[in-house]
Tab-separated table of C-alpha atoms in Angstrom:
chain	number	residue	atom	x	y	z
A	288	MET	CA	-69.080	-66.613	-62.608
A	289	GLY	CA	-72.111	-64.596	-63.725
A	290	ARG	CA	-71.853	-61.792	-66.297
A	291	ILE	CA	-74.252	-59.069	-67.417
A	292	LEU	CA	-74.474	-57.860	-71.021
A	293	TRP	CA	-76.998	-55.403	-72.366
A	294	GLY	CA	-77.755	-52.996	-75.214
A	295	LEU	CA	-75.815	-53.863	-78.328
A	296	GLY	CA	-72.855	-55.876	-77.085
A	297	LEU	CA	-70.511	-58.728	-77.743
A	298	LEU	CA	-68.988	-60.903	-75.015
A	299	VAL	CA	-66.143	-63.307	-75.635
A	300	LEU	CA	-66.046	-66.188	-73.097
A	301	MET	CA	-63.017	-68.378	-72.568
A	302	LEU	CA	-64.361	-71.488	-70.879
A	303	SER	CA	-61.844	-73.458	-68.847
A	304	SER	CA	-61.204	-77.091	-69.692
A	305	ALA	CA	-58.251	-79.278	-70.693
A	306	ARG	CA	-58.418	-77.340	-73.981
A	307	ALA	CA	-59.726	-73.774	-73.664
A	308	GLU	CA	-62.902	-73.141	-75.705
A	309	ILE	CA	-63.780	-69.640	-76.955
A	310	LEU	CA	-67.457	-68.808	-77.291
A	311	THR	CA	-68.832	-65.467	-78.504
A	312	VAL	CA	-72.221	-64.269	-77.222
A	313	ALA	CA	-73.986	-61.140	-78.428
A	314	THR	CA	-77.227	-59.216	-77.797
A	315	TYR	CA	-79.057	-56.829	-80.143
A	316	ASN	CA	-82.328	-54.958	-80.026
A	317	LEU	CA	-83.787	-55.256	-83.545
A	318	ALA	CA	-86.128	-52.244	-83.164
A	319	ASN	CA	-89.542	-53.680	-84.053
A	320	TYR	CA	-88.689	-56.516	-86.391
A	321	THR	CA	-92.433	-56.955	-87.003
A	322	SER	CA	-95.406	-55.079	-88.385
A	323	ALA	CA	-95.823	-51.831	-86.441
A	324	ASP	CA	-97.056	-48.239	-86.738
A	325	ARG	CA	-94.286	-46.340	-88.543
A	326	MET	CA	-93.403	-43.059	-90.150
A	327	THR	CA	-92.403	-43.744	-93.785
A	328	ALA	CA	-91.392	-41.681	-96.751
A	329	GLU	CA	-95.060	-41.772	-97.814
A	330	GLY	CA	-96.233	-40.633	-94.351
A	331	TYR	CA	-97.560	-42.346	-91.247
A	332	ARG	CA	-98.593	-45.980	-91.751
A	333	LYS	CA	-100.300	-48.339	-89.313
A	334	ASP	CA	-99.266	-52.031	-89.061
A	335	TYR	CA	-96.459	-51.510	-91.516
A	336	PRO	CA	-93.589	-54.008	-92.062
A	337	LYS	CA	-90.036	-53.166	-91.190
A	338	PRO	CA	-88.452	-51.481	-94.196
A	339	GLU	CA	-85.948	-53.524	-96.175
A	340	THR	CA	-83.285	-50.840	-95.779
A	341	GLU	CA	-83.526	-51.210	-91.997
A	342	LYS	CA	-83.385	-55.002	-92.253
A	343	GLN	CA	-80.261	-54.785	-94.405
A	344	ALA	CA	-78.641	-52.464	-91.839
A	345	LEU	CA	-79.273	-54.764	-88.892
A	346	ARG	CA	-78.111	-57.813	-90.928
A	347	THR	CA	-74.868	-55.945	-91.578
A	348	VAL	CA	-74.416	-55.455	-87.822
A	349	ILE	CA	-75.191	-59.097	-87.035
A	350	LEU	CA	-72.794	-60.298	-89.703
A	351	GLY	CA	-70.132	-58.119	-88.183
A	352	LEU	CA	-70.732	-59.525	-84.712
A	353	ASN	CA	-70.466	-63.093	-86.082
A	354	ALA	CA	-71.488	-64.436	-82.669
A	355	ASP	CA	-71.850	-68.095	-81.807
A	356	ILE	CA	-74.976	-67.236	-79.893
A	357	LEU	CA	-77.136	-64.186	-80.516
A	358	ALA	CA	-79.902	-62.939	-78.230
A	359	VAL	CA	-82.332	-60.466	-79.814
A	360	GLN	CA	-85.155	-58.261	-78.544
A	361	GLU	CA	-88.222	-56.730	-80.277
A	362	MET	CA	-88.614	-59.754	-82.535
A	363	GLY	CA	-92.088	-60.375	-84.012
A	364	GLN	CA	-93.857	-63.709	-84.417
A	365	GLN	CA	-92.187	-66.962	-85.554
A	366	ALA	CA	-92.466	-66.051	-89.245
A	367	TYR	CA	-90.272	-62.938	-88.720
A	368	LEU	CA	-87.653	-64.969	-86.866
A	369	ASP	CA	-87.644	-67.540	-89.705
A	370	GLU	CA	-87.213	-64.694	-92.196
A	371	LEU	CA	-84.217	-63.269	-90.332
A	372	ARG	CA	-82.560	-66.686	-90.118
A	373	ARG	CA	-83.154	-67.293	-93.821
A	374	ASP	CA	-81.700	-63.930	-94.839
A	375	LEU	CA	-78.653	-64.357	-92.568
A	376	LYS	CA	-77.998	-67.815	-93.953
A	377	ALA	CA	-78.156	-66.413	-97.510
A	378	ALA	CA	-75.551	-63.852	-96.454
A	379	GLY	CA	-73.252	-66.544	-95.065
A	380	LEU	CA	-74.201	-66.734	-91.376
A	381	ASP	CA	-76.133	-69.867	-90.482
A	382	TYR	CA	-77.981	-70.268	-87.177
A	383	PRO	CA	-79.484	-73.769	-87.260
A	384	TYR	CA	-81.033	-73.417	-83.808
A	385	ALA	CA	-83.522	-70.788	-82.704
A	386	VAL	CA	-85.896	-70.219	-79.744
A	387	LEU	CA	-88.676	-67.636	-79.597
A	388	LEU	CA	-90.266	-66.633	-76.289
A	389	GLU	CA	-93.778	-65.257	-76.653
A	390	GLY	CA	-94.375	-63.448	-73.359
A	391	PRO	CA	-97.240	-61.257	-72.178
A	392	ASP	CA	-96.404	-58.632	-74.807
A	393	PRO	CA	-98.260	-59.845	-77.924
A	394	ASP	CA	-96.119	-57.903	-80.381
A	395	ARG	CA	-92.457	-57.830	-79.291
A	396	HIS	CA	-90.561	-60.904	-78.103
A	397	VAL	CA	-87.112	-62.033	-77.057
A	398	ALA	CA	-85.409	-64.751	-79.038
A	399	LEU	CA	-82.116	-66.586	-79.354
A	400	LEU	CA	-80.166	-67.824	-82.372
A	401	ALA	CA	-77.349	-70.308	-81.998
A	402	ARG	CA	-74.785	-72.280	-83.936
A	403	ARG	CA	-74.897	-75.124	-81.397
A	404	GLU	CA	-77.857	-77.044	-80.090
A	405	PRO	CA	-79.248	-75.988	-76.711
A	406	LEU	CA	-79.065	-78.494	-73.913
A	407	ALA	CA	-82.157	-77.145	-72.214
A	408	VAL	CA	-84.709	-74.322	-72.705
A	409	GLN	CA	-87.018	-72.809	-70.126
A	410	GLN	CA	-89.488	-70.094	-70.953
A	411	HIS	CA	-90.468	-67.842	-68.007
A	412	THR	CA	-93.728	-66.194	-69.045
A	413	ASP	CA	-95.406	-65.856	-65.671
A	414	LEU	CA	-92.922	-63.783	-63.670
A	415	ALA	CA	-95.103	-61.411	-61.622
A	416	PHE	CA	-94.407	-58.545	-59.192
A	417	ASN	CA	-96.407	-56.036	-57.186
A	418	TYR	CA	-96.824	-52.738	-59.008
A	419	ARG	CA	-99.086	-49.893	-57.855
A	420	GLY	CA	-101.165	-52.230	-55.705
A	421	SER	CA	-101.621	-55.108	-58.146
A	422	LEU	CA	-99.732	-57.992	-59.659
A	423	GLU	CA	-98.136	-57.319	-63.060
A	424	LYS	CA	-96.180	-59.690	-65.252
A	425	VAL	CA	-92.719	-59.034	-66.685
A	426	LYS	CA	-93.821	-57.771	-70.089
A	427	ARG	CA	-91.439	-59.752	-72.284
A	428	GLY	CA	-90.790	-62.610	-69.860
A	429	MET	CA	-87.349	-64.204	-69.570
A	430	LEU	CA	-85.766	-66.842	-71.798
A	431	GLU	CA	-83.420	-69.316	-70.155
A	432	VAL	CA	-81.210	-71.424	-72.418
A	433	THR	CA	-78.442	-73.762	-71.330
A	434	PHE	CA	-75.624	-74.996	-73.562
A	435	ARG	CA	-73.035	-77.720	-73.067
A	436	THR	CA	-69.455	-76.495	-73.511
A	437	GLU	CA	-66.044	-78.024	-73.003
A	438	GLY	CA	-65.763	-76.129	-69.767
A	439	GLY	CA	-69.141	-77.234	-68.436
A	440	GLU	CA	-72.706	-75.960	-68.775
A	441	LEU	CA	-73.375	-72.262	-69.622
A	442	THR	CA	-76.795	-70.721	-69.071
A	443	LEU	CA	-78.032	-67.566	-70.734
A	444	PHE	CA	-80.880	-65.469	-69.379
A	445	VAL	CA	-82.358	-63.219	-72.096
A	446	ILE	CA	-84.455	-60.230	-70.958
A	447	HIS	CA	-86.016	-57.034	-72.228
A	448	LEU	CA	-87.106	-54.775	-69.400
A	449	LYS	CA	-89.874	-52.168	-69.637
A	450	SER	CA	-89.082	-49.057	-71.662
A	451	ARG	CA	-89.175	-45.533	-70.285
A	452	LEU	CA	-92.421	-44.719	-72.004
A	453	THR	CA	-95.329	-44.443	-69.597
A	454	ASP	CA	-98.713	-42.894	-69.001
A	455	GLN	CA	-98.424	-43.199	-65.241
A	456	PRO	CA	-97.661	-39.751	-63.690
A	457	ASP	CA	-96.688	-41.356	-60.388
A	458	ASP	CA	-93.974	-43.478	-62.110
A	459	PRO	CA	-91.865	-41.148	-64.248
A	460	LEU	CA	-89.842	-42.995	-66.908
A	461	SER	CA	-91.375	-46.276	-65.669
A	462	THR	CA	-88.558	-46.581	-63.125
A	463	LEU	CA	-90.718	-48.328	-60.500
A	464	ARG	CA	-92.101	-50.815	-62.991
A	465	ARG	CA	-88.676	-51.539	-64.441
A	466	THR	CA	-87.291	-51.996	-60.930
A	467	GLY	CA	-90.072	-54.457	-60.159
A	468	GLU	CA	-89.275	-56.410	-63.322
A	469	ALA	CA	-85.535	-56.408	-62.538
A	470	THR	CA	-86.115	-57.581	-58.983
A	471	ILE	CA	-88.277	-60.639	-59.883
A	472	VAL	CA	-85.862	-61.460	-62.712
A	473	ARG	CA	-82.896	-61.303	-60.308
A	474	ASP	CA	-84.689	-63.461	-57.716
A	475	THR	CA	-85.621	-66.033	-60.305
A	476	ILE	CA	-82.081	-66.291	-61.692
A	477	LEU	CA	-80.668	-66.699	-58.181
A	478	ARG	CA	-83.067	-69.593	-57.566
A	479	GLN	CA	-82.002	-71.169	-60.847
A	480	VAL	CA	-78.197	-70.865	-60.507
A	481	GLY	CA	-77.708	-71.056	-56.708
A	482	ASP	CA	-74.427	-69.429	-55.634
A	483	PRO	CA	-73.786	-66.761	-58.329
A	484	ALA	CA	-70.063	-66.856	-57.599
A	485	ARG	CA	-69.932	-70.503	-58.690
A	486	GLY	CA	-72.548	-70.557	-61.458
A	487	CYS	CA	-71.597	-70.168	-65.126
A	488	PHE	CA	-74.236	-67.832	-66.563
A	489	VAL	CA	-74.816	-64.624	-68.514
A	490	VAL	CA	-77.761	-62.181	-68.122
A	491	LEU	CA	-78.165	-60.323	-71.408
A	492	GLY	CA	-80.650	-58.210	-73.341
A	493	ASP	CA	-82.059	-54.694	-73.324
A	494	CYS	CA	-82.447	-53.264	-69.808
A	495	ASN	CA	-83.600	-49.823	-70.954
A	496	ASP	CA	-81.440	-48.258	-68.221
A	497	SER	CA	-77.862	-47.402	-67.204
A	498	LYS	CA	-75.473	-49.402	-65.067
A	499	ARG	CA	-75.897	-47.141	-62.025
A	500	SER	CA	-79.714	-46.932	-62.202
A	501	LYS	CA	-81.971	-48.332	-59.510
A	502	PRO	CA	-83.235	-51.288	-61.664
A	503	LEU	CA	-79.616	-52.375	-62.302
A	504	GLY	CA	-78.138	-51.351	-59.001
């Protein structure tokens, strides 16, 4: 059966088989794990790396989650993902498998770290929807990763929907755009899994909205 997990969260799955298997899955927004414009102790800096104190703080959280599979949002390019894996391994948490999705947003990506090898990976970078009279792409795309478990195949769909920041006065808080992204993501997932009551999948990531909002309703 499908599940939804967003924000900072940990999901423990007990997958049915002759011998029950427990799998922990987590999601975490890393808050610009890349070079970005930042306010520092020395003042405003453009294209500035994530401070080491912030990296240490998020590593502490990830170590505490100790998930078998970790989905992350706002990851930079491949070098930043490699750095995070290296630092986590040095701290005692090894993720030998990693996938980075480079979607339409050139700066912030979704990624997945795993202790087990993925069975299949599909990167959805061209999901498009009608917004204010033109086609727009889901800004961070959607990462689809399937794993083999003792209870059968499990598919994870990693997303990061549009934030509430906007310069469009006719779309306050980007609700319409986020709803458009959520709709095409939903339709794509349903095509992939078929009957959601029978499929074994999890949708996880940062939805930038609440459970009762229009994009998640």
